[in-house]
Amino acid sequence: MTEEQIIAKLNELTETYGGGHKVPGAKTVYLQSPWWKNKQQEHLISSYEALLKNPTVAYVYAPILNQFEGNVYSEDGDFEPDYMWAKQVYLADVTAMNGSEIGVLLETPSEPDAG
């Protein structure tokens, strides 16, 4: 999948499940996951969906959905990130991590991510 396809799928899941019933005290989640390879993408999408469906989760922050000015870096894409883009993405991620009550960090052992 391309990054745009992953984003479209995650946005579709947000529309479908993001407004569901949440219990009082539902938590905010920072969902960290690579998305470069097939299994990583499947893992990210299925985990995002499961978190959205969970009534104890109020909000899920996924970095791929929050790239600076909507520009997503792709290994095969035309977008060349610059210092400003990298800095803004970093600052947004740090702010989201600090503002989240739970961190969910995904790893796909068959497709490790150096980051």
XYZ file of N, CA, C and O in Angstrom:
460
model
N 0.843 -1.187 0.000
C 0.000 0.000 0.000
C 0.887 1.248 0.000
O 1.953 1.246 0.603
N 0.397 2.281 -0.602
C 1.095 3.561 -0.523
C 0.698 4.252 0.783
O -0.293 3.875 1.425
N 1.451 5.265 1.163
C 1.118 6.019 2.362
C -0.270 6.651 2.228
O -1.029 6.688 3.187
N -0.600 7.110 1.037
C -1.914 7.715 0.818
C -3.027 6.696 1.022
O -4.085 7.017 1.571
N -2.815 5.454 0.610
C -3.809 4.403 0.805
C -3.953 4.048 2.284
O -5.068 3.812 2.766
N -2.832 4.015 2.997
C -2.885 3.742 4.435
C -3.660 4.846 5.136
O -4.544 4.578 5.960
N -3.355 6.086 4.806
C -4.042 7.223 5.408
C -5.534 7.163 5.112
O -6.366 7.376 6.005
N -5.901 6.851 3.878
C -7.318 6.747 3.510
C -8.010 5.659 4.335
O -9.133 5.862 4.818
N -7.357 4.529 4.510
C -7.942 3.435 5.292
C -8.095 3.834 6.750
O -9.141 3.587 7.375
N -7.073 4.465 7.328
C -7.168 4.899 8.721
C -8.262 5.956 8.894
O -9.007 5.928 9.885
N -8.379 6.875 7.944
C -9.438 7.890 8.009
C -10.817 7.243 7.900
O -11.765 7.665 8.578
N -10.933 6.231 7.063
C -12.197 5.489 6.936
C -12.557 4.824 8.271
O -13.708 4.870 8.709
N -11.577 4.219 8.912
C -11.814 3.593 10.212
C -12.204 4.633 11.263
O -13.090 4.381 12.090
N -11.575 5.802 11.220
C -11.923 6.869 12.157
C -13.375 7.287 11.972
O -14.115 7.455 12.945
N -13.801 7.436 10.727
C -15.192 7.804 10.456
C -16.157 6.725 10.916
O -17.236 7.022 11.422
N -15.777 5.472 10.744
C -16.654 4.366 11.090
C -16.729 4.140 12.596
O -17.815 3.939 13.147
N -15.594 4.162 13.282
C -15.553 3.773 14.692
C -15.162 4.880 15.660
O -15.296 4.700 16.866
N -14.670 5.998 15.172
C -14.149 7.037 16.049
C -15.175 7.723 16.922
O -14.838 8.255 17.969
N -16.419 7.719 16.534
C -17.449 8.403 17.308
C -18.294 7.484 18.157
O -19.332 7.882 18.662
N -17.845 6.254 18.341
C -18.614 5.279 19.113
C -18.693 5.614 20.586
O -18.062 6.553 21.075
N -19.457 4.823 21.294
C -19.647 5.019 22.738
C -18.325 4.838 23.484
O -17.623 3.856 23.289
N -18.015 5.803 24.309
C -16.808 5.760 25.134
C -17.220 5.848 26.593
O -18.131 6.590 26.949
N -16.552 5.089 27.434
C -16.869 5.103 28.854
C -16.225 6.320 29.519
O -15.230 6.847 29.027
N -16.797 6.755 30.650
C -16.159 7.847 31.385
C -14.725 7.458 31.755
O -14.461 6.317 32.128
N -13.822 8.387 31.605
C -12.425 8.123 31.917
C -11.661 7.447 30.790
O -10.529 7.015 30.980
N -12.263 7.385 29.597
C -11.571 6.780 28.451
C -10.252 7.516 28.225
O -10.137 8.714 28.462
N -9.252 6.794 27.784
C -7.879 7.301 27.694
C -7.486 7.706 26.276
O -8.052 7.232 25.294
N -6.476 8.549 26.195
C -5.881 8.918 24.915
C -4.656 8.036 24.679
O -3.913 7.734 25.615
N -4.470 7.633 23.428
C -3.416 6.682 23.077
C -2.528 7.264 21.982
O -3.027 7.820 20.995
N -1.231 7.114 22.160
C -0.255 7.412 21.109
C 0.114 6.072 20.494
O 0.643 5.188 21.164
N -0.192 5.898 19.211
C 0.056 4.636 18.503
C 1.265 4.794 17.599
O 1.204 5.433 16.553
N 2.387 4.221 18.014
C 3.637 4.303 17.251
C 3.818 3.016 16.471
O 3.736 1.933 17.031
N 4.037 3.168 15.176
C 4.224 1.989 14.338
C 4.893 2.381 13.029
O 4.564 3.411 12.445
N 5.801 1.542 12.541
C 6.311 1.767 11.188
C 5.221 1.384 10.176
O 4.290 0.648 10.517
N 5.340 1.867 8.961
C 4.332 1.554 7.938
C 4.960 1.304 6.577
O 4.343 1.471 5.537
N 6.205 0.878 6.572
C 6.927 0.741 5.305
C 6.646 -0.572 4.578
O 6.710 -0.624 3.358
N 6.387 -1.637 5.305
C 6.250 -2.960 4.690
C 4.862 -3.523 4.936
O 4.142 -3.067 5.837
N 4.482 -4.523 4.158
C 3.117 -5.062 4.189
C 2.646 -5.475 5.580
O 1.559 -5.090 6.015
N 3.420 -6.276 6.278
C 3.003 -6.738 7.603
C 2.913 -5.578 8.593
O 2.023 -5.556 9.446
N 3.812 -4.605 8.481
C 3.753 -3.422 9.341
C 2.455 -2.655 9.080
O 1.793 -2.196 10.010
N 2.091 -2.524 7.813
C 0.869 -1.820 7.445
C -0.364 -2.543 7.986
O -1.265 -1.921 8.557
N -0.400 -3.852 7.819
C -1.519 -4.645 8.321
C -1.627 -4.522 9.839
O -2.723 -4.377 10.382
N -0.483 -4.577 10.511
C -0.438 -4.477 11.963
C -0.946 -3.101 12.417
O -1.741 -3.001 13.364
N -0.495 -2.048 11.759
C -0.934 -0.693 12.089
C -2.447 -0.553 11.903
O -3.156 -0.083 12.796
N -2.953 -0.969 10.772
C -4.381 -0.804 10.467
C -5.247 -1.609 11.428
O -6.234 -1.095 11.976
N -4.892 -2.852 11.668
C -5.713 -3.684 12.565
C -5.643 -3.171 14.007
O -6.654 -3.185 14.724
N -4.489 -2.702 14.434
C -4.354 -2.169 15.794
C -5.125 -0.861 15.947
O -5.795 -0.636 16.963
N -5.042 -0.009 14.950
C -5.788 1.257 14.978
C -7.288 0.975 15.079
O -7.990 1.586 15.888
N -7.760 0.036 14.283
C -9.181 -0.321 14.314
C -9.575 -0.862 15.693
O -10.602 -0.459 16.251
N -8.770 -1.753 16.245
C -9.082 -2.324 17.558
C -9.126 -1.240 18.635
O -10.019 -1.250 19.501
N -8.191 -0.307 18.586
C -8.191 0.785 19.566
C -9.420 1.678 19.407
O -10.029 2.082 20.400
N -9.796 1.982 18.170
C -10.986 2.807 17.949
C -12.255 2.128 18.456
O -13.169 2.794 18.956
N -12.313 0.828 18.328
C -13.490 0.067 18.767
C -13.554 -0.082 20.290
O -14.599 -0.399 20.837
N -12.440 0.130 20.962
C -12.358 -0.066 22.401
C -13.027 1.108 23.122
O -12.584 2.248 22.987
N -14.075 0.859 23.907
C -14.776 1.962 24.579
C -13.959 2.646 25.669
O -14.340 3.718 26.129
N -12.831 2.062 26.069
C -11.988 2.701 27.080
C -10.942 3.611 26.458
O -10.133 4.202 27.165
N -10.947 3.724 25.127
C -10.012 4.582 24.397
C -10.789 5.754 23.804
O -11.667 5.570 22.967
N -10.449 6.961 24.237
C -11.146 8.165 23.777
C -10.601 8.668 22.448
O -11.351 9.152 21.600
N -9.285 8.583 22.258
C -8.644 9.152 21.065
C -7.357 8.395 20.786
O -6.629 8.037 21.706
N -7.084 8.190 19.494
C -5.856 7.530 19.073
C -5.084 8.478 18.164
O -5.594 8.905 17.128
N -3.864 8.815 18.562
C -2.973 9.631 17.740
C -2.065 8.683 16.962
O -1.303 7.920 17.549
N -2.148 8.739 15.647
C -1.271 7.954 14.775
C -0.416 8.935 13.983
O -0.946 9.767 13.231
N 0.900 8.879 14.119
C 1.774 9.849 13.449
C 1.544 9.970 11.942
O 1.618 11.077 11.405
N 1.248 8.881 11.263
C 1.042 8.958 9.816
C -0.119 9.880 9.462
O -0.150 10.464 8.385
N -1.062 10.050 10.371
C -2.206 10.927 10.116
C -1.926 12.380 10.475
O -2.782 13.239 10.283
N -0.754 12.647 11.002
C -0.444 13.980 11.507
C 0.888 14.504 10.990
O 1.659 15.098 11.730
N 1.150 14.313 9.730
C 2.392 14.791 9.126
C 2.262 16.277 8.802
O 1.193 16.757 8.428
N 3.355 17.006 8.929
C 3.360 18.452 8.716
C 2.864 18.798 7.318
O 3.353 18.273 6.315
N 1.863 19.673 7.278
C 1.245 20.150 6.040
C 0.748 19.010 5.155
O 0.618 19.156 3.945
N 0.470 17.845 5.765
C -0.067 16.713 5.019
C 0.941 16.010 4.128
O 0.574 15.132 3.347
N 2.200 16.375 4.222
C 3.241 15.752 3.396
C 3.803 14.538 4.113
O 4.376 14.656 5.186
N 3.625 13.374 3.505
C 4.093 12.137 4.108
C 5.294 11.629 3.332
O 5.244 11.487 2.108
N 6.370 11.354 4.065
C 7.562 10.825 3.423
C 7.319 9.389 2.985
O 6.774 8.577 3.716
N 7.718 9.074 1.785
C 7.628 7.731 1.240
C 8.967 7.381 0.609
O 9.566 8.217 -0.080
N 9.439 6.166 0.842
C 10.726 5.759 0.278
C 10.738 5.876 -1.242
O 11.759 6.153 -1.837
N 9.604 5.664 -1.879
C 9.526 5.697 -3.341
C 8.829 6.948 -3.873
O 8.564 7.048 -5.057
N 8.522 7.893 -2.987
C 7.749 9.057 -3.400
C 8.591 10.213 -3.888
O 9.826 10.190 -3.853
N 7.891 11.253 -4.326
C 8.539 12.449 -4.843
C 8.830 13.485 -3.761
O 9.639 14.380 -3.964
N 8.154 13.386 -2.625
C 8.323 14.376 -1.565
C 9.684 14.211 -0.900
O 10.057 13.141 -0.447
N 10.431 15.290 -0.862
C 11.738 15.317 -0.210
C 11.619 16.157 1.052
O 11.545 17.384 0.989
N 11.580 15.524 2.226
C 11.425 16.303 3.458
C 12.634 17.192 3.721
O 13.759 16.839 3.388
N 12.345 18.358 4.280
C 13.419 19.274 4.632
C 13.486 19.401 6.159
O 12.742 18.742 6.881
N 14.370 20.241 6.626
C 14.567 20.416 8.064
C 13.280 20.869 8.746
O 12.920 20.349 9.809
N 12.584 21.838 8.155
C 11.356 22.359 8.765
C 10.317 21.257 8.912
O 9.668 21.133 9.947
N 10.146 20.445 7.868
C 9.184 19.334 7.927
C 9.571 18.375 9.051
O 8.739 18.003 9.874
N 10.823 17.968 9.091
C 11.279 17.016 10.104
C 11.086 17.577 11.511
O 10.629 16.878 12.424
N 11.414 18.839 11.689
C 11.279 19.474 13.001
C 9.819 19.522 13.435
O 9.490 19.198 14.579
N 8.936 19.906 12.538
C 7.515 20.020 12.876
C 6.891 18.656 13.163
O 6.056 18.521 14.071
N 7.267 17.646 12.392
C 6.762 16.293 12.643
C 7.255 15.814 14.011
O 6.485 15.266 14.808
N 8.519 16.035 14.280
C 9.095 15.651 15.573
C 8.362 16.348 16.723
O 7.961 15.704 17.707
N 8.183 17.666 16.621
C 7.528 18.415 17.691
C 6.081 17.965 17.884
O 5.611 17.854 19.022
N 5.376 17.686 16.797
C 3.994 17.201 16.898
C 3.955 15.841 17.592
O 3.093 15.585 18.446
N 4.892 14.969 17.239
C 4.938 13.643 17.861
C 5.270 13.736 19.353
O 4.637 13.061 20.174
N 6.232 14.570 19.710
C 6.589 14.721 21.126
C 5.408 15.287 21.909
O 5.091 14.812 23.006
N 4.740 16.279 21.352
C 3.570 16.858 22.012
C 2.487 15.799 22.196
O 1.881 15.703 23.271
N 2.250 14.993 21.163
C 1.236 13.943 21.253
C 1.621 12.878 22.284
O 0.769 12.406 23.042
N 2.890 12.498 22.309
C 3.337 11.515 23.309
C 3.138 12.052 24.717
O 2.627 11.347 25.592
N 3.540 13.302 24.926
C 3.401 13.904 26.255
C 1.943 14.074 26.659
O 1.619 14.043 27.844
N 1.066 14.251 25.686
C -0.348 14.450 25.970
C -1.164 13.178 26.037
O -2.344 13.210 26.382
N -0.553 12.067 25.727
C -1.268 10.786 25.747
C -1.094 10.102 27.091
O -0.071 10.234 27.752
N -2.113 9.360 27.449
C -2.063 8.630 28.712
C -1.484 7.227 28.540
O -0.993 6.635 29.502
N -1.547 6.717 27.314
C -1.059 5.372 27.022
C -0.251 5.416 25.733
O -0.638 6.079 24.774
N 0.844 4.698 25.699
C 1.620 4.537 24.486
C 1.522 3.095 24.014
O 1.736 2.170 24.795
N 1.151 2.918 22.774
C 1.106 1.586 22.171
C 2.165 1.584 21.082
O 2.084 2.349 20.122
N 3.165 0.755 21.259
C 4.290 0.695 20.335
C 4.259 -0.645 19.623
O 4.401 -1.695 20.249
N 4.061 -0.617 18.328
C 3.944 -1.843 17.550
C 5.276 -2.219 16.934
O 5.993 -1.370 16.422
N 5.560 -3.490 16.957
C 6.735 -4.010 16.276
C 6.318 -5.271 15.546
O 5.557 -6.080 16.066
N 6.801 -5.408 14.345
C 6.528 -6.600 13.547
C 7.850 -7.334 13.418
O 8.697 -6.964 12.590
N 8.080 -8.366 14.249
C 9.390 -9.027 14.274
C 9.861 -9.529 12.911
O 11.062 -9.514 12.636
N 8.938 -9.945 12.053
C 9.358 -10.443 10.744
C 9.793 -9.326 9.809
O 10.419 -9.580 8.777
N 9.457 -8.074 10.147
C 9.833 -6.920 9.347
C 10.305 -5.802 10.272
O 9.617 -4.811 10.467
N 11.479 -5.965 10.886
C 11.938 -4.950 11.852
C 12.147 -3.583 11.214
O 12.432 -3.486 10.018
N 11.984 -2.560 12.025
C 12.163 -1.180 11.581
C 13.344 -0.581 12.327
O 13.383 -0.615 13.562
N 14.284 -0.037 11.604
C 15.487 0.524 12.234
C 15.176 1.716 13.114
O 15.936 2.063 14.009
N 14.049 2.422 12.855
C 13.710 3.605 13.637
C 13.161 3.253 14.976
O 13.038 4.011 15.882
